[in-house]
């Protein structure tokens, strides 16, 4: 369960949330202006509308910082690059490699196309399609990027959700952009998203805990402020991951290790039984399969 008193806001110092259903991006209104995780391609025009007045009048070009290479974190980047051709894209070295692979590009295109189809009426023929991304600024653990006299960010590798996850910590304001590295709260539940590695995911949450951030920007949700509230959130997220691992292990035992049966049971319970979701069904199933594999891999390591 997520702490009941979690209180999300959509603006903190230079940082603000671009509300677009469950796929928000965050914007940092500084020079250079930054957009974090411009997600699903169909929301490109919405991000552009919010971003255009922020970019106007700045002396330095837009930066797009990606926390990882999932379709709903980079899908609108090509659209925005068509609008802001001098923008620069920063992401992990691994994400830069992933985003060059044709198989990854095809998958990102396919998942984004689902949203484009659903939003065809709003898009009114505008081309927002995903067309691949070249990462201009490859980043890694320990990098420190000076943006201006009193604004810089540190880069932390926070794998577990994916292998290519980065978190960005803005030391001036104490703002931490963590993508999905510390889970995704939905109502009173925290989605534990250890798709690549359970152990790495746990270690990443513990790493983020040590930063004692004043504000935490969580993908798909909003901005959490206050060191105590953030610490409580991270501790609860850690516990949620341990509980979710136990749940998967319990189902694996019940179905004698049959992963497909585990997927069906959890999809029925967590997806089909609920009216609203933060992701479409296909990505939900794919993520669940990855989590089950992560738990199975852990069990193999422990043998
Ligand atoms: Fe993700």
PDB file of C-alpha atoms and ligand atoms in Angstrom:
ATOM      1  CA  UNK A   1       0.000   0.000   0.000  1.00  0.00           C
ATOM      2  CA  UNK A   2       1.213   3.520  -0.738  1.00  0.00           C
ATOM      3  CA  UNK A   3       1.244   5.845   2.259  1.00  0.00           C
ATOM      4  CA  UNK A   4      -2.228   7.373   2.554  1.00  0.00           C
ATOM      5  CA  UNK A   5      -0.836  10.856   3.080  1.00  0.00           C
ATOM      6  CA  UNK A   6       1.072  11.042  -0.215  1.00  0.00           C
ATOM      7  CA  UNK A   7       0.412  14.434  -1.660  1.00  0.00           C
ATOM      8  CA  UNK A   8       1.483  15.111  -5.218  1.00  0.00           C
ATOM      9  CA  UNK A   9       1.834  18.559  -6.702  1.00  0.00           C
ATOM     10  CA  UNK A  10       2.441  19.635 -10.278  1.00  0.00           C
ATOM     11  CA  UNK A  11       4.907  22.463  -9.746  1.00  0.00           C
ATOM     12  CA  UNK A  12       8.080  22.824  -7.693  1.00  0.00           C
ATOM     13  CA  UNK A  13      10.572  25.646  -8.230  1.00  0.00           C
ATOM     14  CA  UNK A  14      11.683  25.453 -11.898  1.00  0.00           C
ATOM     15  CA  UNK A  15       9.963  22.104 -12.392  1.00  0.00           C
ATOM     16  CA  UNK A  16       6.445  21.443 -13.564  1.00  0.00           C
ATOM     17  CA  UNK A  17       4.342  18.566 -14.726  1.00  0.00           C
ATOM     18  CA  UNK A  18       2.775  18.536 -18.160  1.00  0.00           C
ATOM     19  CA  UNK A  19      -0.443  16.767 -17.447  1.00  0.00           C
ATOM     20  CA  UNK A  20      -1.409  14.404 -20.248  1.00  0.00           C
ATOM     21  CA  UNK A  21      -3.484  11.617 -18.837  1.00  0.00           C
ATOM     22  CA  UNK A  22      -1.184   9.073 -17.283  1.00  0.00           C
ATOM     23  CA  UNK A  23       1.825   9.919 -19.398  1.00  0.00           C
ATOM     24  CA  UNK A  24       3.095  13.204 -18.051  1.00  0.00           C
ATOM     25  CA  UNK A  25       6.415  14.732 -18.894  1.00  0.00           C
ATOM     26  CA  UNK A  26       8.243  17.142 -16.632  1.00  0.00           C
ATOM     27  CA  UNK A  27       9.606  20.482 -17.733  1.00  0.00           C
ATOM     28  CA  UNK A  28      12.405  22.490 -16.129  1.00  0.00           C
ATOM     29  CA  UNK A  29      11.964  26.163 -16.984  1.00  0.00           C
ATOM     30  CA  UNK A  30      15.591  27.242 -16.947  1.00  0.00           C
ATOM     31  CA  UNK A  31      18.187  28.153 -19.552  1.00  0.00           C
ATOM     32  CA  UNK A  32      18.588  25.716 -21.200  1.00  0.00           C
ATOM     33  CA  UNK A  33      14.998  24.549 -20.829  1.00  0.00           C
ATOM     34  CA  UNK A  34      14.634  20.812 -20.273  1.00  0.00           C
ATOM     35  CA  UNK A  35      11.880  18.318 -20.918  1.00  0.00           C
ATOM     36  CA  UNK A  36      12.142  14.954 -19.189  1.00  0.00           C
ATOM     37  CA  UNK A  37      10.656  11.841 -20.733  1.00  0.00           C
ATOM     38  CA  UNK A  38       8.466  13.230 -23.510  1.00  0.00           C
ATOM     39  CA  UNK A  39       6.326  10.135 -23.530  1.00  0.00           C
ATOM     40  CA  UNK A  40       3.731   8.759 -25.857  1.00  0.00           C
ATOM     41  CA  UNK A  41       4.016  10.123 -29.409  1.00  0.00           C
ATOM     42  CA  UNK A  42       0.339  11.128 -29.582  1.00  0.00           C
ATOM     43  CA  UNK A  43       0.924  13.604 -26.740  1.00  0.00           C
ATOM     44  CA  UNK A  44       3.645  15.371 -28.772  1.00  0.00           C
ATOM     45  CA  UNK A  45       1.396  18.339 -29.708  1.00  0.00           C
ATOM     46  CA  UNK A  46       0.393  18.769 -26.053  1.00  0.00           C
ATOM     47  CA  UNK A  47       4.020  18.783 -24.890  1.00  0.00           C
ATOM     48  CA  UNK A  48       4.843  21.221 -27.683  1.00  0.00           C
ATOM     49  CA  UNK A  49       2.073  23.595 -26.605  1.00  0.00           C
ATOM     50  CA  UNK A  50       3.440  23.678 -23.036  1.00  0.00           C
ATOM     51  CA  UNK A  51       7.055  23.776 -24.128  1.00  0.00           C
ATOM     52  CA  UNK A  52       6.945  26.456 -26.835  1.00  0.00           C
ATOM     53  CA  UNK A  53       6.520  29.437 -24.434  1.00  0.00           C
ATOM     54  CA  UNK A  54       9.202  27.984 -22.135  1.00  0.00           C
ATOM     55  CA  UNK A  55      11.720  27.586 -24.963  1.00  0.00           C
ATOM     56  CA  UNK A  56      10.977  31.025 -26.411  1.00  0.00           C
ATOM     57  CA  UNK A  57      13.499  33.658 -25.384  1.00  0.00           C
ATOM     58  CA  UNK A  58      16.021  31.216 -23.939  1.00  0.00           C
ATOM     59  CA  UNK A  59      19.605  31.600 -25.068  1.00  0.00           C
ATOM     60  CA  UNK A  60      20.333  27.859 -25.164  1.00  0.00           C
ATOM     61  CA  UNK A  61      18.570  25.077 -27.044  1.00  0.00           C
ATOM     62  CA  UNK A  62      16.102  22.669 -25.478  1.00  0.00           C
ATOM     63  CA  UNK A  63      17.454  19.562 -23.752  1.00  0.00           C
ATOM     64  CA  UNK A  64      15.460  16.359 -23.689  1.00  0.00           C
ATOM     65  CA  UNK A  65      16.568  14.059 -20.902  1.00  0.00           C
ATOM     66  CA  UNK A  66      15.311  10.499 -20.980  1.00  0.00           C
ATOM     67  CA  UNK A  67      15.253   8.357 -17.840  1.00  0.00           C
ATOM     68  CA  UNK A  68      15.030   5.214 -19.990  1.00  0.00           C
ATOM     69  CA  UNK A  69      14.155   3.976 -23.453  1.00  0.00           C
ATOM     70  CA  UNK A  70      10.591   2.726 -22.938  1.00  0.00           C
ATOM     71  CA  UNK A  71       8.039   3.777 -25.539  1.00  0.00           C
ATOM     72  CA  UNK A  72       6.109   5.958 -23.089  1.00  0.00           C
ATOM     73  CA  UNK A  73       9.222   7.884 -22.041  1.00  0.00           C
ATOM     74  CA  UNK A  74      10.690   8.758 -25.415  1.00  0.00           C
ATOM     75  CA  UNK A  75       7.792   8.346 -27.867  1.00  0.00           C
ATOM     76  CA  UNK A  76       7.276  12.053 -28.507  1.00  0.00           C
ATOM     77  CA  UNK A  77      10.981  12.918 -28.717  1.00  0.00           C
ATOM     78  CA  UNK A  78      11.164  12.630 -32.545  1.00  0.00           C
ATOM     79  CA  UNK A  79       8.055  14.831 -32.899  1.00  0.00           C
ATOM     80  CA  UNK A  80       9.613  17.469 -30.624  1.00  0.00           C
ATOM     81  CA  UNK A  81      12.899  17.216 -32.517  1.00  0.00           C
ATOM     82  CA  UNK A  82      10.979  18.011 -35.689  1.00  0.00           C
ATOM     83  CA  UNK A  83       9.581  21.097 -33.893  1.00  0.00           C
ATOM     84  CA  UNK A  84      12.877  22.069 -32.181  1.00  0.00           C
ATOM     85  CA  UNK A  85      15.600  20.856 -34.578  1.00  0.00           C
ATOM     86  CA  UNK A  86      18.452  22.201 -32.433  1.00  0.00           C
ATOM     87  CA  UNK A  87      17.292  20.321 -29.319  1.00  0.00           C
ATOM     88  CA  UNK A  88      19.756  17.886 -27.752  1.00  0.00           C
ATOM     89  CA  UNK A  89      18.875  14.485 -26.325  1.00  0.00           C
ATOM     90  CA  UNK A  90      20.554  13.055 -23.225  1.00  0.00           C
ATOM     91  CA  UNK A  91      20.200   9.481 -21.988  1.00  0.00           C
ATOM     92  CA  UNK A  92      22.320   6.611 -20.727  1.00  0.00           C
ATOM     93  CA  UNK A  93      24.909   5.041 -23.008  1.00  0.00           C
ATOM     94  CA  UNK A  94      22.869   1.834 -22.936  1.00  0.00           C
ATOM     95  CA  UNK A  95      19.665   3.695 -23.868  1.00  0.00           C
ATOM     96  CA  UNK A  96      21.549   5.321 -26.746  1.00  0.00           C
ATOM     97  CA  UNK A  97      22.446   1.838 -28.006  1.00  0.00           C
ATOM     98  CA  UNK A  98      18.911   0.494 -27.516  1.00  0.00           C
ATOM     99  CA  UNK A  99      17.421   3.414 -29.436  1.00  0.00           C
ATOM    100  CA  UNK A 100      19.561   2.508 -32.452  1.00  0.00           C
ATOM    101  CA  UNK A 101      18.278  -1.067 -32.650  1.00  0.00           C
ATOM    102  CA  UNK A 102      15.654  -1.668 -35.307  1.00  0.00           C
ATOM    103  CA  UNK A 103      13.811  -4.175 -33.097  1.00  0.00           C
ATOM    104  CA  UNK A 104      13.499  -1.555 -30.314  1.00  0.00           C
ATOM    105  CA  UNK A 105      12.411   1.140 -32.763  1.00  0.00           C
ATOM    106  CA  UNK A 106       9.740  -1.198 -34.166  1.00  0.00           C
ATOM    107  CA  UNK A 107       8.424  -1.977 -30.669  1.00  0.00           C
ATOM    108  CA  UNK A 108       8.367   1.695 -29.631  1.00  0.00           C
ATOM    109  CA  UNK A 109       6.549   2.538 -32.875  1.00  0.00           C
ATOM    110  CA  UNK A 110       4.025  -0.261 -32.368  1.00  0.00           C
ATOM    111  CA  UNK A 111       3.062   0.681 -28.786  1.00  0.00           C
ATOM    112  CA  UNK A 112       2.888   4.387 -29.674  1.00  0.00           C
ATOM    113  CA  UNK A 113       0.726   3.639 -32.715  1.00  0.00           C
ATOM    114  CA  UNK A 114      -1.936   2.213 -30.352  1.00  0.00           C
ATOM    115  CA  UNK A 115      -2.261   5.618 -28.703  1.00  0.00           C
ATOM    116  CA  UNK A 116      -2.141   7.433 -32.069  1.00  0.00           C
ATOM    117  CA  UNK A 117      -5.077   5.308 -33.186  1.00  0.00           C
ATOM    118  CA  UNK A 118      -7.028   5.994 -29.983  1.00  0.00           C
ATOM    119  CA  UNK A 119      -6.344   9.725 -30.315  1.00  0.00           C
ATOM    120  CA  UNK A 120      -6.809  10.012 -34.085  1.00  0.00           C
ATOM    121  CA  UNK A 121      -9.645  12.505 -33.692  1.00  0.00           C
ATOM    122  CA  UNK A 122      -7.589  14.912 -31.493  1.00  0.00           C
ATOM    123  CA  UNK A 123      -4.535  14.573 -33.741  1.00  0.00           C
ATOM    124  CA  UNK A 124      -6.591  15.501 -36.810  1.00  0.00           C
ATOM    125  CA  UNK A 125      -4.084  14.035 -39.236  1.00  0.00           C
ATOM    126  CA  UNK A 126      -0.974  15.491 -37.597  1.00  0.00           C
ATOM    127  CA  UNK A 127       2.016  13.176 -37.930  1.00  0.00           C
ATOM    128  CA  UNK A 128       3.365  12.383 -34.455  1.00  0.00           C
ATOM    129  CA  UNK A 129       4.912   9.049 -35.398  1.00  0.00           C
ATOM    130  CA  UNK A 130       8.037   7.746 -33.709  1.00  0.00           C
ATOM    131  CA  UNK A 131      11.030   7.666 -36.034  1.00  0.00           C
ATOM    132  CA  UNK A 132      14.048   6.779 -33.913  1.00  0.00           C
ATOM    133  CA  UNK A 133      16.313   8.930 -31.752  1.00  0.00           C
ATOM    134  CA  UNK A 134      20.004   9.732 -31.833  1.00  0.00           C
ATOM    135  CA  UNK A 135      21.289  10.470 -28.316  1.00  0.00           C
ATOM    136  CA  UNK A 136      23.637  13.489 -28.522  1.00  0.00           C
ATOM    137  CA  UNK A 137      24.640  13.509 -24.854  1.00  0.00           C
ATOM    138  CA  UNK A 138      25.415   9.993 -23.574  1.00  0.00           C
ATOM    139  CA  UNK A 139      25.437  10.034 -19.765  1.00  0.00           C
ATOM    140  CA  UNK A 140      26.716   7.733 -17.042  1.00  0.00           C
ATOM    141  CA  UNK A 141      26.989   7.350 -13.263  1.00  0.00           C
ATOM    142  CA  UNK A 142      28.963  10.197 -11.695  1.00  0.00           C
ATOM    143  CA  UNK A 143      28.509  12.671 -14.538  1.00  0.00           C
ATOM    144  CA  UNK A 144      27.876  16.204 -13.383  1.00  0.00           C
ATOM    145  CA  UNK A 145      26.380  18.562 -15.934  1.00  0.00           C
ATOM    146  CA  UNK A 146      26.665  22.300 -15.262  1.00  0.00           C
ATOM    147  CA  UNK A 147      23.701  24.049 -16.857  1.00  0.00           C
ATOM    148  CA  UNK A 148      24.212  27.520 -15.443  1.00  0.00           C
ATOM    149  CA  UNK A 149      25.923  29.271 -12.537  1.00  0.00           C
ATOM    150  CA  UNK A 150      23.551  27.817  -9.956  1.00  0.00           C
ATOM    151  CA  UNK A 151      21.922  24.919 -11.732  1.00  0.00           C
ATOM    152  CA  UNK A 152      23.605  21.607 -12.308  1.00  0.00           C
ATOM    153  CA  UNK A 153      22.556  17.987 -12.214  1.00  0.00           C
ATOM    154  CA  UNK A 154      24.251  14.779 -11.199  1.00  0.00           C
ATOM    155  CA  UNK A 155      23.647  11.527 -12.999  1.00  0.00           C
ATOM    156  CA  UNK A 156      22.911   8.277 -11.180  1.00  0.00           C
ATOM    157  CA  UNK A 157      22.528   4.911 -12.823  1.00  0.00           C
ATOM    158  CA  UNK A 158      19.397   3.360 -11.313  1.00  0.00           C
ATOM    159  CA  UNK A 159      18.794   0.085 -13.182  1.00  0.00           C
ATOM    160  CA  UNK A 160      16.211  -2.530 -12.301  1.00  0.00           C
ATOM    161  CA  UNK A 161      13.161  -1.159 -14.081  1.00  0.00           C
ATOM    162  CA  UNK A 162      15.275  -1.387 -17.219  1.00  0.00           C
ATOM    163  CA  UNK A 163      19.004  -1.817 -17.628  1.00  0.00           C
ATOM    164  CA  UNK A 164      19.301   1.679 -19.088  1.00  0.00           C
ATOM    165  CA  UNK A 165      17.636   3.745 -16.320  1.00  0.00           C
ATOM    166  CA  UNK A 166      19.179   7.009 -15.194  1.00  0.00           C
ATOM    167  CA  UNK A 167      18.050   9.382 -12.459  1.00  0.00           C
ATOM    168  CA  UNK A 168      18.901  13.073 -12.548  1.00  0.00           C
ATOM    169  CA  UNK A 169      19.517  14.994  -9.328  1.00  0.00           C
ATOM    170  CA  UNK A 170      19.431  18.789  -9.516  1.00  0.00           C
ATOM    171  CA  UNK A 171      21.615  19.830  -6.627  1.00  0.00           C
ATOM    172  CA  UNK A 172      20.481  23.489  -6.456  1.00  0.00           C
ATOM    173  CA  UNK A 173      16.825  22.737  -5.787  1.00  0.00           C
ATOM    174  CA  UNK A 174      17.278  19.187  -4.496  1.00  0.00           C
ATOM    175  CA  UNK A 175      14.964  17.877  -7.219  1.00  0.00           C
ATOM    176  CA  UNK A 176      15.303  14.263  -8.243  1.00  0.00           C
ATOM    177  CA  UNK A 177      13.918  13.001 -11.543  1.00  0.00           C
ATOM    178  CA  UNK A 178      13.733   9.257 -11.093  1.00  0.00           C
ATOM    179  CA  UNK A 179      11.447   8.066 -13.883  1.00  0.00           C
ATOM    180  CA  UNK A 180      10.165   4.681 -12.739  1.00  0.00           C
ATOM    181  CA  UNK A 181      13.268   3.666 -10.786  1.00  0.00           C
ATOM    182  CA  UNK A 182      11.380   3.927  -7.480  1.00  0.00           C
ATOM    183  CA  UNK A 183       8.053   2.472  -8.575  1.00  0.00           C
ATOM    184  CA  UNK A 184       4.856   4.091  -9.774  1.00  0.00           C
ATOM    185  CA  UNK A 185       2.074   4.834  -7.282  1.00  0.00           C
ATOM    186  CA  UNK A 186      -1.534   4.465  -8.367  1.00  0.00           C
ATOM    187  CA  UNK A 187      -4.117   5.214  -5.695  1.00  0.00           C
ATOM    188  CA  UNK A 188      -3.103   3.320  -2.591  1.00  0.00           C
ATOM    189  CA  UNK A 189      -0.903   0.892  -4.532  1.00  0.00           C
ATOM    190  CA  UNK A 190       2.707   1.207  -5.673  1.00  0.00           C
ATOM    191  CA  UNK A 191       3.470  -0.616  -8.908  1.00  0.00           C
ATOM    192  CA  UNK A 192       6.801  -2.355  -8.426  1.00  0.00           C
ATOM    193  CA  UNK A 193       8.364  -2.219 -11.858  1.00  0.00           C
ATOM    194  CA  UNK A 194      11.456  -4.423 -11.621  1.00  0.00           C
ATOM    195  CA  UNK A 195      11.298  -5.483 -15.266  1.00  0.00           C
ATOM    196  CA  UNK A 196      15.028  -6.036 -15.788  1.00  0.00           C
ATOM    197  CA  UNK A 197      16.322  -7.105 -12.388  1.00  0.00           C
ATOM    198  CA  UNK A 198      14.763  -7.376  -8.943  1.00  0.00           C
ATOM    199  CA  UNK A 199      18.102  -6.977  -7.146  1.00  0.00           C
ATOM    200  CA  UNK A 200      19.122  -3.918  -9.170  1.00  0.00           C
ATOM    201  CA  UNK A 201      15.689  -2.379  -8.576  1.00  0.00           C
ATOM    202  CA  UNK A 202      16.029  -2.760  -4.796  1.00  0.00           C
ATOM    203  CA  UNK A 203      19.583  -1.356  -4.869  1.00  0.00           C
ATOM    204  CA  UNK A 204      18.440   1.613  -6.967  1.00  0.00           C
ATOM    205  CA  UNK A 205      15.673   2.552  -4.527  1.00  0.00           C
ATOM    206  CA  UNK A 206      18.204   2.366  -1.699  1.00  0.00           C
ATOM    207  CA  UNK A 207      20.587   4.562  -3.694  1.00  0.00           C
ATOM    208  CA  UNK A 208      17.862   7.175  -4.304  1.00  0.00           C
ATOM    209  CA  UNK A 209      17.039   7.108  -0.585  1.00  0.00           C
ATOM    210  CA  UNK A 210      20.578   8.256   0.270  1.00  0.00           C
ATOM    211  CA  UNK A 211      20.208  11.436  -1.811  1.00  0.00           C
ATOM    212  CA  UNK A 212      17.661  12.940   0.611  1.00  0.00           C
ATOM    213  CA  UNK A 213      15.931  14.828  -2.205  1.00  0.00           C
ATOM    214  CA  UNK A 214      13.652  17.768  -1.454  1.00  0.00           C
ATOM    215  CA  UNK A 215      11.417  16.934  -4.424  1.00  0.00           C
ATOM    216  CA  UNK A 216      10.895  13.678  -6.294  1.00  0.00           C
ATOM    217  CA  UNK A 217       9.403  13.654  -9.788  1.00  0.00           C
ATOM    218  CA  UNK A 218       7.759  10.284 -10.341  1.00  0.00           C
ATOM    219  CA  UNK A 219       6.861   9.222 -13.857  1.00  0.00           C
ATOM    220  CA  UNK A 220       3.139   8.913 -14.607  1.00  0.00           C
ATOM    221  CA  UNK A 221       2.145  10.649 -11.369  1.00  0.00           C
ATOM    222  CA  UNK A 222       3.618  13.974 -10.280  1.00  0.00           C
ATOM    223  CA  UNK A 223       5.942  15.684  -7.833  1.00  0.00           C
ATOM    224  CA  UNK A 224       6.337  14.619  -4.240  1.00  0.00           C
ATOM    225  CA  UNK A 225       7.954  17.153  -1.903  1.00  0.00           C
ATOM    226  CA  UNK A 226       9.472  17.109   1.568  1.00  0.00           C
ATOM    227  CA  UNK A 227      12.387  14.963   2.699  1.00  0.00           C
ATOM    228  CA  UNK A 228      10.271  13.008   5.208  1.00  0.00           C
ATOM    229  CA  UNK A 229       7.488  12.285   2.728  1.00  0.00           C
ATOM    230  CA  UNK A 230       9.981  11.192   0.062  1.00  0.00           C
ATOM    231  CA  UNK A 231      11.822   8.932   2.522  1.00  0.00           C
ATOM    232  CA  UNK A 232       8.482   7.372   3.547  1.00  0.00           C
ATOM    233  CA  UNK A 233       7.560   6.852  -0.089  1.00  0.00           C
ATOM    234  CA  UNK A 234      10.890   5.183  -0.938  1.00  0.00           C
ATOM    235  CA  UNK A 235      10.708   2.912   2.106  1.00  0.00           C
ATOM    236  CA  UNK A 236       7.139   1.921   1.225  1.00  0.00           C
ATOM    237  CA  UNK A 237       8.133   1.321  -2.391  1.00  0.00           C
ATOM    238  CA  UNK A 238      10.923  -0.965  -1.235  1.00  0.00           C
ATOM    239  CA  UNK A 239       8.459  -2.959   0.868  1.00  0.00           C
ATOM    240  CA  UNK A 240       5.998  -3.058  -2.053  1.00  0.00           C
ATOM    241  CA  UNK A 241       8.682  -4.621  -4.269  1.00  0.00           C
ATOM    242  CA  UNK A 242       9.447  -7.256  -1.632  1.00  0.00           C
ATOM    243  CA  UNK A 243       5.731  -8.024  -1.318  1.00  0.00           C
ATOM    244  CA  UNK A 244       5.275  -8.230  -5.096  1.00  0.00           C
ATOM    245  CA  UNK A 245       8.199 -10.601  -5.402  1.00  0.00           C
ATOM    246  CA  UNK A 246       6.565 -12.773  -2.709  1.00  0.00           C
ATOM    247  CA  UNK A 247       3.249 -12.656  -4.593  1.00  0.00           C
ATOM    248  CA  UNK A 248       4.882 -13.845  -7.837  1.00  0.00           C
ATOM    249  CA  UNK A 249       6.726 -16.593  -5.983  1.00  0.00           C
ATOM    250  CA  UNK A 250       3.453 -17.694  -4.406  1.00  0.00           C
ATOM    251  CA  UNK A 251       1.705 -17.880  -7.822  1.00  0.00           C
ATOM    252  CA  UNK A 252       4.665 -19.715  -9.359  1.00  0.00           C
ATOM    253  CA  UNK A 253       4.380 -22.297  -6.640  1.00  0.00           C
ATOM    254  CA  UNK A 254       0.610 -22.548  -7.040  1.00  0.00           C
ATOM    255  CA  UNK A 255       0.907 -23.133 -10.804  1.00  0.00           C
ATOM    256  CA  UNK A 256       4.017 -25.356 -10.597  1.00  0.00           C
ATOM    257  CA  UNK A 257       6.226 -22.802 -12.327  1.00  0.00           C
ATOM    258  CA  UNK A 258       3.875 -22.279 -15.315  1.00  0.00           C
ATOM    259  CA  UNK A 259       4.591 -18.616 -16.114  1.00  0.00           C
ATOM    260  CA  UNK A 260       1.709 -18.213 -18.563  1.00  0.00           C
ATOM    261  CA  UNK A 261      -0.793 -19.289 -15.910  1.00  0.00           C
ATOM    262  CA  UNK A 262       0.759 -16.814 -13.483  1.00  0.00           C
ATOM    263  CA  UNK A 263       0.388 -14.044 -16.111  1.00  0.00           C
ATOM    264  CA  UNK A 264      -3.278 -14.939 -16.716  1.00  0.00           C
ATOM    265  CA  UNK A 265      -4.102 -14.989 -13.006  1.00  0.00           C
ATOM    266  CA  UNK A 266      -2.435 -11.649 -12.270  1.00  0.00           C
ATOM    267  CA  UNK A 267      -3.835  -9.933 -15.406  1.00  0.00           C
ATOM    268  CA  UNK A 268      -7.349 -11.026 -14.363  1.00  0.00           C
ATOM    269  CA  UNK A 269      -6.807  -9.783 -10.824  1.00  0.00           C
ATOM    270  CA  UNK A 270      -4.888  -6.552 -11.388  1.00  0.00           C
ATOM    271  CA  UNK A 271      -5.985  -5.421 -14.853  1.00  0.00           C
ATOM    272  CA  UNK A 272      -9.245  -6.879 -16.076  1.00  0.00           C
ATOM    273  CA  UNK A 273     -10.996  -6.402 -12.751  1.00  0.00           C
ATOM    274  CA  UNK A 274     -10.260  -2.653 -12.681  1.00  0.00           C
ATOM    275  CA  UNK A 275     -11.834   0.081 -14.833  1.00  0.00           C
ATOM    276  CA  UNK A 276      -8.890   2.488 -15.149  1.00  0.00           C
ATOM    277  CA  UNK A 277      -5.241   1.873 -15.876  1.00  0.00           C
ATOM    278  CA  UNK A 278      -2.051   3.830 -16.331  1.00  0.00           C
ATOM    279  CA  UNK A 279      -0.896   1.642 -19.230  1.00  0.00           C
ATOM    280  CA  UNK A 280      -2.617  -0.190 -22.083  1.00  0.00           C
ATOM    281  CA  UNK A 281      -3.234  -3.937 -21.699  1.00  0.00           C
ATOM    282  CA  UNK A 282      -0.468  -5.144 -24.040  1.00  0.00           C
ATOM    283  CA  UNK A 283       2.339  -3.204 -22.352  1.00  0.00           C
ATOM    284  CA  UNK A 284       0.900  -4.279 -18.967  1.00  0.00           C
ATOM    285  CA  UNK A 285       1.170  -7.949 -19.952  1.00  0.00           C
ATOM    286  CA  UNK A 286       4.661  -7.493 -21.354  1.00  0.00           C
ATOM    287  CA  UNK A 287       5.782  -5.773 -18.142  1.00  0.00           C
ATOM    288  CA  UNK A 288       4.270  -8.519 -16.003  1.00  0.00           C
ATOM    289  CA  UNK A 289       6.061 -11.224 -18.009  1.00  0.00           C
ATOM    290  CA  UNK A 290       9.317  -9.343 -17.447  1.00  0.00           C
ATOM    291  CA  UNK A 291       8.709  -9.144 -13.685  1.00  0.00           C
ATOM    292  CA  UNK A 292       7.967 -12.857 -13.487  1.00  0.00           C
ATOM    293  CA  UNK A 293      11.196 -13.546 -15.393  1.00  0.00           C
ATOM    294  CA  UNK A 294      13.093 -11.234 -13.012  1.00  0.00           C
ATOM    295  CA  UNK A 295      11.845 -13.254 -10.026  1.00  0.00           C
ATOM    296  CA  UNK A 296      12.669 -16.550 -11.775  1.00  0.00           C
ATOM    297  CA  UNK A 297      16.168 -15.262 -12.547  1.00  0.00           C
ATOM    298  CA  UNK A 298      16.615 -14.363  -8.904  1.00  0.00           C
ATOM    299  CA  UNK A 299      15.559 -17.836  -7.816  1.00  0.00           C
ATOM    300  CA  UNK A 300      18.129 -19.318 -10.232  1.00  0.00           C
ATOM    301  CA  UNK A 301      20.821 -17.104  -8.717  1.00  0.00           C
ATOM    302  CA  UNK A 302      19.885 -18.210  -5.224  1.00  0.00           C
ATOM    303  CA  UNK A 303      20.063 -21.937  -6.076  1.00  0.00           C
TER     304      UNK A 303
HETATM  305 FE1  LIG B   1       9.243   2.267 -18.107  1.00  0.00          FE
END
